[in-house]
Amino acid sequence: MSALHIKKGTSKHSAYNLRPTFSDVSERHTLAVLVENEPGVLARVIGLFAGRGYNIESLTVAEVDHTGHLSRITIVTKGTPQVIEQIKAQLGRIVVVHEVHDLTVEGPSVERELAIMKIVGQGDKRVEALRLADIFRANVVDSTLNSFVFEITGAPEKIDAFADLMRPLGLAEIARTGVAALLRGD
Amino acid sequence: MTREMTGAKMVVQALKDQGVDTVFGYPGGAVLPIYDEIFLQNDIRHILVRHEQGAVHAAEGYARSTGKPGVCLVTSGPGATNAVTGLTDALMDSIPIVVLTGQVPTFMIGSDAFQEADTVGITRPCTKHNWLVKETDALADTIHEAFHVATAGRPGPVLVDIPKDVQFANGTYTPPKPSTSHYQPMVKGDMEEITELVAAIENAKKPVFYTGGGVINSGPAASQLLRELVEATGFPITSTLMGLGAYPASGKHWLGMLGMHGLYEANLAMHDCDLMICIGARFDDRITGRIDAFSPNSIKAHIDIDPSSINKVIKADIPIVGDVGHVLEDILKVWKSRGRKTETEAVASWRRQVDDWRKVNCLAYANSETTIKPQYALQRLEELTKKHDRYICTEVGQHQMWAAQFLNFEDPNRWMTSGGLGTMGYGFPASIGVQLAHPDSLVINVAGEASWLMNMQELGTAVQFRLPVKQFILNNERLGMVRQWQELLHGERYSQSWSEALPDFVKLAEAFGAKGIYCDNPADLDDAIMEMINYDGPVLFDCLVEKHENCFPMIPSGKAHNEMLLGEADTQGVIDSKGSVLV
């Protein structure tokens, strides 16, 4: 409470959560940004992050509404609460951005990522890789006598865990899509 | 009504339909079809500048003095890249500008064609939005939308890149209609927050209004509402460089400008207040000084149309997103309906405190009988021009700060200065834009000799279009502000901060067909200024001033509002190593 009898940090109705009590601890947030799918729109979003020194951990983009030409960009970023608020506000300023959602705040949300991994090896390691893939519900999408290519979907942590297990078993190459995310419930 | 026409004709038709009367531009290969259409009509006046940067600054001057968007037309490649400084300047100061650029034909884009540049790529971070138009059918709508985006919400510069084949091809013209795009910024503030601010106004004992360019951008009605609110509450008011004129300098609650070179009473009021009402300003680093010592004991209300301004630098206790005019109207409504209450006695004693600070007379300087002091020159300029219908532009540097301190602004849209970007070379072309919009007014550009030389080629424009702009150059043969910082920060090592090989400004004026006036004697100054005012035509006034005058008051980098320097005696070892990395 201040001298003016105004309770600090009481705003609940603002779209941009304008009256937070900021902490200095860096947080990981997943943002879903709905944009007009026009040339250069991704450059606008990426340029904003580069130009203002924000962090991009992962970014995925694809058109999700073919008639309305809207794309959904899912960005995983890290920053203090004040920086996260600023990122959302700055994204909201871009003329072709329609909506900005902070799934970490609005959550709970489901986050999924797809990865493809090539495991090269023979003998026991090859058998072990296949067994682990089964446990992780990864699919074999290509196979030679010396290699497998697995396809795995899941939360980023699950993919990290699978990649860690595959490393000693001959993990040769990995491609990841970055996170796609949606709010749970209706 | 729709019509078939070429893209080039469409451009001119769209500008007419948007109410454009003046275009600042420079022709070139990629805009020739549009220039052909300009040749064939008489509704839109084309002002041929001498450099594309001048075109954008002139458009800024036009926009800031009228409230209407300024329009530029330049060619591809170098035409577009030369516009970049002006675009960035307009973005930083939220000035509505529409820049049309030519582009190489669509089938040559990406081939490194002659005068090709990735214009939308280069200007993406320095425009509010930009478009590359690839179909003639989309051209008219894009230009109309460009005007909407430039002026809606927080204003800013936009750019439309038009390939040459799109200009030649036929398409269907569509006249302007109310924008249906999703870009429709909210103008009404949240009533719950507004009511909370009213409650704060009612309880405040040491309140201050801190206003900025947003009040001016919101339109003359916003300035009127601000005046009403200030008079009714009796709260003191200060303003940023950008907001001068929204509240009249002659008003009894006026504190003067705040910030790095702001007035003592304004900065101390900001530091000691218990309620700060920020209206259309953005807590720029020139304003706040040291953030962790910024107004430590106040509740801060922040009214801004751009949500990203709020909590960017300073945490707002009462955030209100909305247009200044609309929000002020609601504040007044709610405050009146609740009985127009303030803590009358406490506020009166706060005003007495402010009056005590005023007595410090922070703008005092040692005058001279032999040398013209820059402050004296501006005081005389103020005295001799204040009764005129007057518009002031400035360049950037010491003279700009002195002009803000010593000239008084009674109305909005009368003061054009590059605040955010700090663009040397802004003022002269801006004064041309202002004069075109206000042909019968007295338009003065207060300049330094170094800034002025940065866009001196526009003297040709002023003479060609018979624009009686007055260039009042405070010539100290130095880059004064750089020199001042070198004195305070870099051991008086004046690296590259003097103006060597300056032209004879009188002869320079005459070479262009303008009038030159030289004055270096305080006793002759009044007559010389009168001669400048009374001359019907562009004047270059070379006013030789004291070379080593410093601009005070000054809050050194890394210091708080209550640590300001008032004069030379305060300057020893003022900026520590931490402060010296700041600009």
mmCIF file of N, CA and C in Angstrom, chain B residues 50-51 71 83 91 122 160 212 233 254 302 356 389 431 487 540 582:
data_model
loop_
_atom_site.group_PDB
_atom_site.id
_atom_site.type_symbol
_atom_site.label_atom_id
_atom_site.label_comp_id
_atom_site.label_asym_id
_atom_site.label_seq_id
_atom_site.Cartn_x
_atom_site.Cartn_y
_atom_site.Cartn_z
ATOM 1 N N ARG B 50 16.353 18.504 -52.616
ATOM 2 C CA ARG B 50 17.666 18.321 -53.208
ATOM 3 C C ARG B 50 18.326 17.025 -52.746
ATOM 4 N N HIS B 51 17.675 16.324 -51.832
ATOM 5 C CA HIS B 51 18.189 15.055 -51.309
ATOM 6 C C HIS B 51 17.001 14.363 -50.650
ATOM 7 N N VAL B 71 3.756 13.297 -47.018
ATOM 8 C CA VAL B 71 3.910 12.315 -48.096
ATOM 9 C C VAL B 71 5.194 12.572 -48.881
ATOM 10 N N ALA B 83 16.238 7.746 -47.731
ATOM 11 C CA ALA B 83 15.063 8.079 -46.911
ATOM 12 C C ALA B 83 15.127 7.428 -45.538
ATOM 13 N N LEU B 91 9.834 7.376 -36.942
ATOM 14 C CA LEU B 91 9.414 6.253 -36.102
ATOM 15 C C LEU B 91 9.669 6.570 -34.631
ATOM 16 N N ILE B 122 15.185 -3.347 -45.966
ATOM 17 C CA ILE B 122 15.984 -2.310 -45.297
ATOM 18 C C ILE B 122 15.118 -1.467 -44.369
ATOM 19 N N VAL B 160 5.463 2.329 -49.016
ATOM 20 C CA VAL B 160 4.886 1.455 -50.041
ATOM 21 C C VAL B 160 5.863 1.401 -51.205
ATOM 22 N N GLY B 212 3.895 14.477 -22.797
ATOM 23 C CA GLY B 212 4.821 14.303 -23.911
ATOM 24 C C GLY B 212 4.173 14.477 -25.262
ATOM 25 N N THR B 233 -7.333 21.360 -11.484
ATOM 26 C CA THR B 233 -6.702 20.705 -10.335
ATOM 27 C C THR B 233 -5.652 21.593 -9.685
ATOM 28 N N TRP B 254 2.929 26.009 -15.212
ATOM 29 C CA TRP B 254 3.993 25.497 -16.079
ATOM 30 C C TRP B 254 5.339 25.475 -15.352
ATOM 31 N N HIS B 302 0.396 5.996 -15.972
ATOM 32 C CA HIS B 302 0.950 6.122 -17.322
ATOM 33 C C HIS B 302 -0.168 5.946 -18.344
ATOM 34 N N ASP B 356 9.708 27.892 -4.543
ATOM 35 C CA ASP B 356 11.036 28.053 -3.953
ATOM 36 C C ASP B 356 12.116 27.537 -4.915
ATOM 37 N N ASP B 389 2.767 34.936 -35.587
ATOM 38 C CA ASP B 389 2.228 33.602 -35.814
ATOM 39 C C ASP B 389 3.449 32.740 -36.185
ATOM 40 N N SER B 431 11.756 22.827 -41.619
ATOM 41 C CA SER B 431 11.214 24.186 -41.698
ATOM 42 C C SER B 431 10.597 24.439 -43.073
ATOM 43 N N GLU B 487 34.530 18.034 -22.677
ATOM 44 C CA GLU B 487 35.047 18.820 -21.568
ATOM 45 C C GLU B 487 34.751 18.132 -20.231
ATOM 46 N N LEU B 540 19.542 33.351 -44.259
ATOM 47 C CA LEU B 540 20.556 32.604 -43.529
ATOM 48 C C LEU B 540 21.195 33.578 -42.542
ATOM 49 N N LEU B 582 27.360 5.682 -20.708
ATOM 50 C CA LEU B 582 26.057 6.090 -21.229
ATOM 51 C C LEU B 582 26.248 7.252 -22.182
#
